[in-house]
Amino acid sequence: MSGSTIFSRSLAAALLAAALCAAPEFALAQKRGGTLVQITQPEPPTLASYLSTSGPIGQVTAKIYDGLLEYGFDMKPQPCLAESWSVAPDGKTVSFKLRRGVKFHDGKPFTSADVQFTIMEVLKKVHPRGIGTFKEVTAVETPDAQTAIFRLANAAPYMMAALSGYESPMIPKHIYGTGDIRSHESANKPVGTGPFKFVEWRRGELVRLDRNPDYWRSGQPYLDRIVVRFIADSATRSALLEKGEAHVAGFGAVPYNDVKRLAALPGLEVTTKGYEMISPVVEITINTKRPPFDNVKVRQAVSYAVNRQFAIDSIWFGYGRLATGAISSNFKASGLYSADVRNYSVPNAVEMANKLLDEAGFPRKADGTRFEIVHDITPYGEEWQRFGEAVQQQLAQVGIKATLRYEDVATWLKRTYTDYDFFLTSNFLYNLADPVLGVHRSFHSALIKQGTVFVNGSRWSSPQTDELMNKAALEPDTAKRGAYYAELQKLTAEAAPIIWVHELLFPTILNKRYKDVIVSPLGIYGAYNRAWLDR
């Protein structure tokens, strides 16, 4: 070895040492130990994330289940359980090479048979979004334990954006392959390949997850434990973060009026990063099959009556942008968003609402009311209760008397998506990484599936919009695809089966001692395998 080579390596080593001293976070980044306490509100109705996409579930289960892929902030896929993949030129074959040596938490190996079972027998059949995501998948072939080949009837490039552990969790066939997947005895004792193992669920209190010592990423995770706490009282949630007894909370778990106060504390920080891949939109779903909301003029009138800017300013304290329709403005850069739709946020909105209700045949009675309804409030916290009260007052201005109903998550989900026993219900749904994944489920006829949550609860659809979505799903040309979605947004805004209120900007509150917690566009829906405590 030459002297110059030795000198160069010595210099490189010295520079690296200097860099480590100058960047203490990097130098300490593999420190082991500690417990991360996460606040999730409300408590999940189940831990079967392969069956329900209720918001709180993934905050827990994404640490237990891995996916075939994960994603960077550029939204591009990265290896996870699949160490590599290839897509055929026609898009109809996608081959995944699976990582060797991966074990489920019970010690059994993860193989292509688990991929086949998860996709074909679970996600494609019972997962609310998987039904659409994997619609084109006709078979998953398993030529060997480390190879899974997806055969598709048509190209479905959007599928590649939906293979995270949050969205498409890989589950063990040897456990879930026996019995009814919809009511499986292991639903709330999840077994995955993820960095943390399920230990216990104390209902009404917490879920405990412990470090998986056999995790396939050598040395990870760094934390010993994650405790996810469920605390009904919002003041207590804020106080625990302030005292350092809880360390992370997002998705509105902290009241919005507390966020700025907590952000000013030296030990805490607030970020809106970690939601890029979900693009949440606050909405009111209308039961279009229940009179008087089977009348489009009544639906339009209610859409005019709801004051979107008031919701943003007074309820969500500025953490939002006006929504114009079904697709978030986050898709503007990709050419899929259009604001060329009926505008319900106009100065004379109340006048427009009253005019439409008169035309629809619902004049005011002697007491000033036109008809009475029940407005079901999303059971996700105080903001939603205040939003329900605001909607109640705004509907009263146009002669609609609304009684508010607030129930637990499981009851609300059953009422909305199984019994269809509602008039209006507040909600928020994710646009996700592609409209095929997050938007089609709200309107497509094929996704009116009784008993499946967070799909077409309004039960409105039309052959014309179905065709637009079908074409957009398969169209490779961005400009043509954008044209299909522009027309879809115009038609659905006109039909008003849903009132799109605002694009929600969730704040996440973090204890600064915990590093690398939010490291992907899925944020709290991430695995926390890289999170560590700087002690």
JSON list of N, CA and C in Angstrom, two decimals, residues 15-80:
[
{"chain": "A", "resi": 15, "resn": "LEU", "atom": "N", "xyz": [-11.31, 13.46, 9.13]},
{"chain": "A", "resi": 15, "resn": "LEU", "atom": "CA", "xyz": [-12.45, 14.28, 8.74]},
{"chain": "A", "resi": 15, "resn": "LEU", "atom": "C", "xyz": [-13.77, 13.71, 9.26]},
{"chain": "A", "resi": 16, "resn": "LEU", "atom": "N", "xyz": [-13.87, 12.36, 9.20]},
{"chain": "A", "resi": 16, "resn": "LEU", "atom": "CA", "xyz": [-15.08, 11.72, 9.70]},
{"chain": "A", "resi": 16, "resn": "LEU", "atom": "C", "xyz": [-15.23, 11.96, 11.20]},
{"chain": "A", "resi": 17, "resn": "ALA", "atom": "N", "xyz": [-14.08, 11.83, 11.94]},
{"chain": "A", "resi": 17, "resn": "ALA", "atom": "CA", "xyz": [-14.13, 12.06, 13.38]},
{"chain": "A", "resi": 17, "resn": "ALA", "atom": "C", "xyz": [-14.56, 13.49, 13.70]},
{"chain": "A", "resi": 18, "resn": "ALA", "atom": "N", "xyz": [-14.03, 14.42, 12.91]},
{"chain": "A", "resi": 18, "resn": "ALA", "atom": "CA", "xyz": [-14.41, 15.83, 13.12]},
{"chain": "A", "resi": 18, "resn": "ALA", "atom": "C", "xyz": [-15.88, 16.05, 12.84]},
{"chain": "A", "resi": 19, "resn": "ALA", "atom": "N", "xyz": [-16.37, 15.38, 11.79]},
{"chain": "A", "resi": 19, "resn": "ALA", "atom": "CA", "xyz": [-17.78, 15.53, 11.44]},
{"chain": "A", "resi": 19, "resn": "ALA", "atom": "C", "xyz": [-18.67, 14.98, 12.54]},
{"chain": "A", "resi": 20, "resn": "LEU", "atom": "N", "xyz": [-18.25, 13.86, 13.15]},
{"chain": "A", "resi": 20, "resn": "LEU", "atom": "CA", "xyz": [-19.04, 13.27, 14.22]},
{"chain": "A", "resi": 20, "resn": "LEU", "atom": "C", "xyz": [-19.10, 14.20, 15.43]},
{"chain": "A", "resi": 21, "resn": "CYS", "atom": "N", "xyz": [-17.97, 14.84, 15.72]},
{"chain": "A", "resi": 21, "resn": "CYS", "atom": "CA", "xyz": [-17.95, 15.77, 16.84]},
{"chain": "A", "resi": 21, "resn": "CYS", "atom": "C", "xyz": [-18.84, 16.98, 16.56]},
{"chain": "A", "resi": 22, "resn": "ALA", "atom": "N", "xyz": [-18.86, 17.39, 15.30]},
{"chain": "A", "resi": 22, "resn": "ALA", "atom": "CA", "xyz": [-19.66, 18.57, 14.93]},
{"chain": "A", "resi": 22, "resn": "ALA", "atom": "C", "xyz": [-21.14, 18.26, 14.81]},
{"chain": "A", "resi": 23, "resn": "ALA", "atom": "N", "xyz": [-21.47, 16.95, 14.70]},
{"chain": "A", "resi": 23, "resn": "ALA", "atom": "CA", "xyz": [-22.87, 16.57, 14.53]},
{"chain": "A", "resi": 23, "resn": "ALA", "atom": "C", "xyz": [-23.24, 15.54, 15.59]},
{"chain": "A", "resi": 24, "resn": "PRO", "atom": "N", "xyz": [-23.49, 15.99, 16.83]},
{"chain": "A", "resi": 24, "resn": "PRO", "atom": "CA", "xyz": [-23.73, 15.05, 17.92]},
{"chain": "A", "resi": 24, "resn": "PRO", "atom": "C", "xyz": [-24.91, 14.14, 17.69]},
{"chain": "A", "resi": 25, "resn": "GLU", "atom": "N", "xyz": [-25.95, 14.59, 16.98]},
{"chain": "A", "resi": 25, "resn": "GLU", "atom": "CA", "xyz": [-27.09, 13.72, 16.75]},
{"chain": "A", "resi": 25, "resn": "GLU", "atom": "C", "xyz": [-26.68, 12.50, 15.95]},
{"chain": "A", "resi": 26, "resn": "PHE", "atom": "N", "xyz": [-25.83, 12.73, 14.93]},
{"chain": "A", "resi": 26, "resn": "PHE", "atom": "CA", "xyz": [-25.36, 11.60, 14.11]},
{"chain": "A", "resi": 26, "resn": "PHE", "atom": "C", "xyz": [-24.48, 10.68, 14.95]},
{"chain": "A", "resi": 27, "resn": "ALA", "atom": "N", "xyz": [-23.62, 11.30, 15.78]},
{"chain": "A", "resi": 27, "resn": "ALA", "atom": "CA", "xyz": [-22.69, 10.51, 16.57]},
{"chain": "A", "resi": 27, "resn": "ALA", "atom": "C", "xyz": [-23.42, 9.61, 17.56]},
{"chain": "A", "resi": 28, "resn": "LEU", "atom": "N", "xyz": [-24.56, 10.07, 18.04]},
{"chain": "A", "resi": 28, "resn": "LEU", "atom": "CA", "xyz": [-25.29, 9.31, 19.06]},
{"chain": "A", "resi": 28, "resn": "LEU", "atom": "C", "xyz": [-26.43, 8.48, 18.47]},
{"chain": "A", "resi": 29, "resn": "ALA", "atom": "N", "xyz": [-26.53, 8.46, 17.15]},
{"chain": "A", "resi": 29, "resn": "ALA", "atom": "CA", "xyz": [-27.75, 7.99, 16.51]},
{"chain": "A", "resi": 29, "resn": "ALA", "atom": "C", "xyz": [-28.06, 6.51, 16.72]},
{"chain": "A", "resi": 30, "resn": "GLN", "atom": "N", "xyz": [-27.12, 5.75, 17.24]},
{"chain": "A", "resi": 30, "resn": "GLN", "atom": "CA", "xyz": [-27.43, 4.33, 17.44]},
{"chain": "A", "resi": 30, "resn": "GLN", "atom": "C", "xyz": [-27.48, 3.97, 18.92]},
{"chain": "A", "resi": 31, "resn": "LYS", "atom": "N", "xyz": [-27.76, 4.95, 19.75]},
{"chain": "A", "resi": 31, "resn": "LYS", "atom": "CA", "xyz": [-27.89, 4.69, 21.18]},
{"chain": "A", "resi": 31, "resn": "LYS", "atom": "C", "xyz": [-29.14, 3.84, 21.43]},
{"chain": "A", "resi": 32, "resn": "ARG", "atom": "N", "xyz": [-29.01, 2.83, 22.24]},
{"chain": "A", "resi": 32, "resn": "ARG", "atom": "CA", "xyz": [-30.10, 1.91, 22.52]},
{"chain": "A", "resi": 32, "resn": "ARG", "atom": "C", "xyz": [-30.80, 2.26, 23.83]},
{"chain": "A", "resi": 33, "resn": "GLY", "atom": "N", "xyz": [-32.08, 1.87, 23.91]},
{"chain": "A", "resi": 33, "resn": "GLY", "atom": "CA", "xyz": [-32.81, 1.96, 25.17]},
{"chain": "A", "resi": 33, "resn": "GLY", "atom": "C", "xyz": [-33.87, 3.03, 25.18]},
{"chain": "A", "resi": 34, "resn": "GLY", "atom": "N", "xyz": [-34.73, 2.95, 26.19]},
{"chain": "A", "resi": 34, "resn": "GLY", "atom": "CA", "xyz": [-35.75, 3.96, 26.39]},
{"chain": "A", "resi": 34, "resn": "GLY", "atom": "C", "xyz": [-37.14, 3.53, 25.95]},
{"chain": "A", "resi": 35, "resn": "THR", "atom": "N", "xyz": [-38.12, 4.21, 26.50]},
{"chain": "A", "resi": 35, "resn": "THR", "atom": "CA", "xyz": [-39.52, 3.98, 26.17]},
{"chain": "A", "resi": 35, "resn": "THR", "atom": "C", "xyz": [-40.10, 5.25, 25.56]},
{"chain": "A", "resi": 36, "resn": "LEU", "atom": "N", "xyz": [-40.76, 5.11, 24.44]},
{"chain": "A", "resi": 36, "resn": "LEU", "atom": "CA", "xyz": [-41.46, 6.22, 23.80]},
{"chain": "A", "resi": 36, "resn": "LEU", "atom": "C", "xyz": [-42.94, 6.10, 24.12]},
{"chain": "A", "resi": 37, "resn": "VAL", "atom": "N", "xyz": [-43.50, 7.16, 24.70]},
{"chain": "A", "resi": 37, "resn": "VAL", "atom": "CA", "xyz": [-44.94, 7.17, 24.99]},
{"chain": "A", "resi": 37, "resn": "VAL", "atom": "C", "xyz": [-45.63, 8.02, 23.94]},
{"chain": "A", "resi": 38, "resn": "GLN", "atom": "N", "xyz": [-46.52, 7.40, 23.22]},
{"chain": "A", "resi": 38, "resn": "GLN", "atom": "CA", "xyz": [-47.29, 8.06, 22.17]},
{"chain": "A", "resi": 38, "resn": "GLN", "atom": "C", "xyz": [-48.74, 8.20, 22.62]},
{"chain": "A", "resi": 39, "resn": "ILE", "atom": "N", "xyz": [-49.30, 9.36, 22.39]},
{"chain": "A", "resi": 39, "resn": "ILE", "atom": "CA", "xyz": [-50.73, 9.55, 22.68]},
{"chain": "A", "resi": 39, "resn": "ILE", "atom": "C", "xyz": [-51.51, 9.38, 21.39]},
{"chain": "A", "resi": 40, "resn": "THR", "atom": "N", "xyz": [-52.48, 8.51, 21.42]},
{"chain": "A", "resi": 40, "resn": "THR", "atom": "CA", "xyz": [-53.38, 8.29, 20.27]},
{"chain": "A", "resi": 40, "resn": "THR", "atom": "C", "xyz": [-54.81, 8.51, 20.75]},
{"chain": "A", "resi": 41, "resn": "GLN", "atom": "N", "xyz": [-55.54, 9.31, 20.00]},
{"chain": "A", "resi": 41, "resn": "GLN", "atom": "CA", "xyz": [-56.91, 9.64, 20.39]},
{"chain": "A", "resi": 41, "resn": "GLN", "atom": "C", "xyz": [-57.80, 9.62, 19.16]},
{"chain": "A", "resi": 42, "resn": "PRO", "atom": "N", "xyz": [-58.91, 8.88, 19.18]},
{"chain": "A", "resi": 42, "resn": "PRO", "atom": "CA", "xyz": [-59.39, 8.03, 20.27]},
{"chain": "A", "resi": 42, "resn": "PRO", "atom": "C", "xyz": [-58.72, 6.66, 20.24]},
{"chain": "A", "resi": 43, "resn": "GLU", "atom": "N", "xyz": [-59.15, 5.82, 21.12]},
{"chain": "A", "resi": 43, "resn": "GLU", "atom": "CA", "xyz": [-58.64, 4.45, 21.16]},
{"chain": "A", "resi": 43, "resn": "GLU", "atom": "C", "xyz": [-59.08, 3.71, 19.90]},
{"chain": "A", "resi": 44, "resn": "PRO", "atom": "N", "xyz": [-58.22, 2.88, 19.32]},
{"chain": "A", "resi": 44, "resn": "PRO", "atom": "CA", "xyz": [-58.63, 2.13, 18.12]},
{"chain": "A", "resi": 44, "resn": "PRO", "atom": "C", "xyz": [-59.78, 1.18, 18.43]},
{"chain": "A", "resi": 45, "resn": "PRO", "atom": "N", "xyz": [-60.68, 0.98, 17.48]},
{"chain": "A", "resi": 45, "resn": "PRO", "atom": "CA", "xyz": [-61.76, 0.01, 17.70]},
{"chain": "A", "resi": 45, "resn": "PRO", "atom": "C", "xyz": [-61.28, -1.43, 17.56]},
{"chain": "A", "resi": 46, "resn": "THR", "atom": "N", "xyz": [-60.15, -1.63, 16.89]},
{"chain": "A", "resi": 46, "resn": "THR", "atom": "CA", "xyz": [-59.57, -2.95, 16.67]},
{"chain": "A", "resi": 46, "resn": "THR", "atom": "C", "xyz": [-58.10, -2.75, 16.31]},
{"chain": "A", "resi": 47, "resn": "LEU", "atom": "N", "xyz": [-57.33, -3.84, 16.35]},
{"chain": "A", "resi": 47, "resn": "LEU", "atom": "CA", "xyz": [-55.94, -3.79, 15.88]},
{"chain": "A", "resi": 47, "resn": "LEU", "atom": "C", "xyz": [-55.79, -4.55, 14.56]},
{"chain": "A", "resi": 48, "resn": "ALA", "atom": "N", "xyz": [-56.91, -4.83, 13.93]},
{"chain": "A", "resi": 48, "resn": "ALA", "atom": "CA", "xyz": [-56.90, -5.54, 12.64]},
{"chain": "A", "resi": 48, "resn": "ALA", "atom": "C", "xyz": [-56.78, -4.53, 11.52]},
{"chain": "A", "resi": 49, "resn": "SER", "atom": "N", "xyz": [-55.56, -4.04, 11.28]},
{"chain": "A", "resi": 49, "resn": "SER", "atom": "CA", "xyz": [-55.36, -3.01, 10.26]},
{"chain": "A", "resi": 49, "resn": "SER", "atom": "C", "xyz": [-55.53, -3.54, 8.85]},
{"chain": "A", "resi": 50, "resn": "TYR", "atom": "N", "xyz": [-55.58, -4.85, 8.69]},
{"chain": "A", "resi": 50, "resn": "TYR", "atom": "CA", "xyz": [-55.87, -5.46, 7.40]},
{"chain": "A", "resi": 50, "resn": "TYR", "atom": "C", "xyz": [-57.36, -5.45, 7.10]},
{"chain": "A", "resi": 51, "resn": "LEU", "atom": "N", "xyz": [-58.16, -5.03, 8.11]},
{"chain": "A", "resi": 51, "resn": "LEU", "atom": "CA", "xyz": [-59.62, -5.09, 8.00]},
{"chain": "A", "resi": 51, "resn": "LEU", "atom": "C", "xyz": [-60.26, -3.72, 8.08]},
{"chain": "A", "resi": 52, "resn": "SER", "atom": "N", "xyz": [-59.61, -2.79, 8.79]},
{"chain": "A", "resi": 52, "resn": "SER", "atom": "CA", "xyz": [-60.18, -1.46, 9.00]},
{"chain": "A", "resi": 52, "resn": "SER", "atom": "C", "xyz": [-59.08, -0.41, 8.86]},
{"chain": "A", "resi": 53, "resn": "THR", "atom": "N", "xyz": [-59.45, 0.73, 8.29]},
{"chain": "A", "resi": 53, "resn": "THR", "atom": "CA", "xyz": [-58.50, 1.83, 8.15]},
{"chain": "A", "resi": 53, "resn": "THR", "atom": "C", "xyz": [-58.88, 2.99, 9.06]},
{"chain": "A", "resi": 54, "resn": "SER", "atom": "N", "xyz": [-59.62, 2.71, 10.12]},
{"chain": "A", "resi": 54, "resn": "SER", "atom": "CA", "xyz": [-59.94, 3.74, 11.10]},
{"chain": "A", "resi": 54, "resn": "SER", "atom": "C", "xyz": [-58.64, 4.40, 11.57]},
{"chain": "A", "resi": 55, "resn": "GLY", "atom": "N", "xyz": [-58.61, 5.74, 11.59]},
{"chain": "A", "resi": 55, "resn": "GLY", "atom": "CA", "xyz": [-57.38, 6.49, 11.78]},
{"chain": "A", "resi": 55, "resn": "GLY", "atom": "C", "xyz": [-56.47, 6.03, 12.91]},
{"chain": "A", "resi": 56, "resn": "PRO", "atom": "N", "xyz": [-56.98, 5.76, 14.12]},
{"chain": "A", "resi": 56, "resn": "PRO", "atom": "CA", "xyz": [-56.07, 5.41, 15.22]},
{"chain": "A", "resi": 56, "resn": "PRO", "atom": "C", "xyz": [-55.38, 4.05, 15.08]},
{"chain": "A", "resi": 57, "resn": "ILE", "atom": "N", "xyz": [-55.93, 3.17, 14.26]},
{"chain": "A", "resi": 57, "resn": "ILE", "atom": "CA", "xyz": [-55.40, 1.80, 14.21]},
{"chain": "A", "resi": 57, "resn": "ILE", "atom": "C", "xyz": [-53.96, 1.79, 13.72]},
{"chain": "A", "resi": 58, "resn": "GLY", "atom": "N", "xyz": [-53.71, 2.43, 12.59]},
{"chain": "A", "resi": 58, "resn": "GLY", "atom": "CA", "xyz": [-52.38, 2.41, 12.00]},
{"chain": "A", "resi": 58, "resn": "GLY", "atom": "C", "xyz": [-51.33, 3.06, 12.86]},
{"chain": "A", "resi": 59, "resn": "GLN", "atom": "N", "xyz": [-51.74, 3.97, 13.76]},
{"chain": "A", "resi": 59, "resn": "GLN", "atom": "CA", "xyz": [-50.78, 4.59, 14.66]},
{"chain": "A", "resi": 59, "resn": "GLN", "atom": "C", "xyz": [-50.14, 3.57, 15.59]},
{"chain": "A", "resi": 60, "resn": "VAL", "atom": "N", "xyz": [-50.83, 2.47, 15.80]},
{"chain": "A", "resi": 60, "resn": "VAL", "atom": "CA", "xyz": [-50.32, 1.37, 16.63]},
{"chain": "A", "resi": 60, "resn": "VAL", "atom": "C", "xyz": [-49.70, 0.28, 15.76]},
{"chain": "A", "resi": 61, "resn": "THR", "atom": "N", "xyz": [-50.45, -0.18, 14.78]},
{"chain": "A", "resi": 61, "resn": "THR", "atom": "CA", "xyz": [-50.07, -1.41, 14.07]},
{"chain": "A", "resi": 61, "resn": "THR", "atom": "C", "xyz": [-48.94, -1.25, 13.07]},
{"chain": "A", "resi": 62, "resn": "ALA", "atom": "N", "xyz": [-48.66, -0.02, 12.63]},
{"chain": "A", "resi": 62, "resn": "ALA", "atom": "CA", "xyz": [-47.56, 0.18, 11.68]},
{"chain": "A", "resi": 62, "resn": "ALA", "atom": "C", "xyz": [-46.21, -0.12, 12.32]},
{"chain": "A", "resi": 63, "resn": "LYS", "atom": "N", "xyz": [-46.16, -0.24, 13.63]},
{"chain": "A", "resi": 63, "resn": "LYS", "atom": "CA", "xyz": [-44.94, -0.65, 14.31]},
{"chain": "A", "resi": 63, "resn": "LYS", "atom": "C", "xyz": [-44.82, -2.17, 14.41]},
{"chain": "A", "resi": 64, "resn": "ILE", "atom": "N", "xyz": [-45.93, -2.85, 14.19]},
{"chain": "A", "resi": 64, "resn": "ILE", "atom": "CA", "xyz": [-45.99, -4.31, 14.33]},
{"chain": "A", "resi": 64, "resn": "ILE", "atom": "C", "xyz": [-45.85, -5.00, 12.99]},
{"chain": "A", "resi": 65, "resn": "TYR", "atom": "N", "xyz": [-46.51, -4.45, 11.98]},
{"chain": "A", "resi": 65, "resn": "TYR", "atom": "CA", "xyz": [-46.52, -5.05, 10.64]},
{"chain": "A", "resi": 65, "resn": "TYR", "atom": "C", "xyz": [-45.58, -4.29, 9.69]},
{"chain": "A", "resi": 66, "resn": "ASP", "atom": "N", "xyz": [-44.82, -5.01, 8.93]},
{"chain": "A", "resi": 66, "resn": "ASP", "atom": "CA", "xyz": [-44.06, -4.43, 7.81]},
{"chain": "A", "resi": 66, "resn": "ASP", "atom": "C", "xyz": [-44.87, -4.56, 6.53]},
{"chain": "A", "resi": 67, "resn": "GLY", "atom": "N", "xyz": [-44.47, -3.77, 5.53]},
{"chain": "A", "resi": 67, "resn": "GLY", "atom": "CA", "xyz": [-45.01, -3.92, 4.18]},
{"chain": "A", "resi": 67, "resn": "GLY", "atom": "C", "xyz": [-43.92, -4.38, 3.24]},
{"chain": "A", "resi": 68, "resn": "LEU", "atom": "N", "xyz": [-44.29, -4.62, 2.00]},
{"chain": "A", "resi": 68, "resn": "LEU", "atom": "CA", "xyz": [-43.29, -4.98, 1.01]},
{"chain": "A", "resi": 68, "resn": "LEU", "atom": "C", "xyz": [-42.35, -3.81, 0.74]},
{"chain": "A", "resi": 69, "resn": "LEU", "atom": "N", "xyz": [-42.89, -2.59, 0.83]},
{"chain": "A", "resi": 69, "resn": "LEU", "atom": "CA", "xyz": [-42.10, -1.40, 0.53]},
{"chain": "A", "resi": 69, "resn": "LEU", "atom": "C", "xyz": [-42.31, -0.35, 1.62]},
{"chain": "A", "resi": 70, "resn": "GLU", "atom": "N", "xyz": [-41.42, 0.65, 1.62]},
{"chain": "A", "resi": 70, "resn": "GLU", "atom": "CA", "xyz": [-41.65, 1.86, 2.38]},
{"chain": "A", "resi": 70, "resn": "GLU", "atom": "C", "xyz": [-41.32, 3.04, 1.47]},
{"chain": "A", "resi": 71, "resn": "TYR", "atom": "N", "xyz": [-41.45, 4.28, 1.98]},
{"chain": "A", "resi": 71, "resn": "TYR", "atom": "CA", "xyz": [-41.39, 5.43, 1.07]},
{"chain": "A", "resi": 71, "resn": "TYR", "atom": "C", "xyz": [-40.61, 6.59, 1.68]},
{"chain": "A", "resi": 72, "resn": "GLY", "atom": "N", "xyz": [-39.89, 7.29, 0.80]},
{"chain": "A", "resi": 72, "resn": "GLY", "atom": "CA", "xyz": [-39.19, 8.51, 1.20]},
{"chain": "A", "resi": 72, "resn": "GLY", "atom": "C", "xyz": [-40.09, 9.71, 1.02]},
{"chain": "A", "resi": 73, "resn": "PHE", "atom": "N", "xyz": [-39.60, 10.87, 1.46]},
{"chain": "A", "resi": 73, "resn": "PHE", "atom": "CA", "xyz": [-40.40, 12.09, 1.34]},
{"chain": "A", "resi": 73, "resn": "PHE", "atom": "C", "xyz": [-40.62, 12.48, -0.12]},
{"chain": "A", "resi": 74, "resn": "ASP", "atom": "N", "xyz": [-39.85, 11.88, -1.03]},
{"chain": "A", "resi": 74, "resn": "ASP", "atom": "CA", "xyz": [-40.10, 12.10, -2.45]},
{"chain": "A", "resi": 74, "resn": "ASP", "atom": "C", "xyz": [-41.20, 11.20, -2.98]},
{"chain": "A", "resi": 75, "resn": "MET", "atom": "N", "xyz": [-41.81, 10.42, -2.09]},
{"chain": "A", "resi": 75, "resn": "MET", "atom": "CA", "xyz": [-42.91, 9.49, -2.39]},
{"chain": "A", "resi": 75, "resn": "MET", "atom": "C", "xyz": [-42.46, 8.27, -3.20]},
{"chain": "A", "resi": 76, "resn": "LYS", "atom": "N", "xyz": [-41.18, 8.16, -3.45]},
{"chain": "A", "resi": 76, "resn": "LYS", "atom": "CA", "xyz": [-40.69, 7.02, -4.22]},
{"chain": "A", "resi": 76, "resn": "LYS", "atom": "C", "xyz": [-40.53, 5.79, -3.33]},
{"chain": "A", "resi": 77, "resn": "PRO", "atom": "N", "xyz": [-40.82, 4.60, -3.86]},
{"chain": "A", "resi": 77, "resn": "PRO", "atom": "CA", "xyz": [-40.72, 3.39, -3.05]},
{"chain": "A", "resi": 77, "resn": "PRO", "atom": "C", "xyz": [-39.28, 3.03, -2.70]},
{"chain": "A", "resi": 78, "resn": "GLN", "atom": "N", "xyz": [-39.12, 2.45, -1.52]},
{"chain": "A", "resi": 78, "resn": "GLN", "atom": "CA", "xyz": [-37.84, 1.96, -1.05]},
{"chain": "A", "resi": 78, "resn": "GLN", "atom": "C", "xyz": [-38.01, 0.53, -0.56]},
{"chain": "A", "resi": 79, "resn": "PRO", "atom": "N", "xyz": [-36.93, -0.26, -0.53]},
{"chain": "A", "resi": 79, "resn": "PRO", "atom": "CA", "xyz": [-37.05, -1.66, -0.09]},
{"chain": "A", "resi": 79, "resn": "PRO", "atom": "C", "xyz": [-37.51, -1.78, 1.36]},
{"chain": "A", "resi": 80, "resn": "CYS", "atom": "N", "xyz": [-38.29, -2.80, 1.63]},
{"chain": "A", "resi": 80, "resn": "CYS", "atom": "CA", "xyz": [-38.63, -3.19, 3.00]},
{"chain": "A", "resi": 80, "resn": "CYS", "atom": "C", "xyz": [-38.60, -4.72, 3.02]}
]
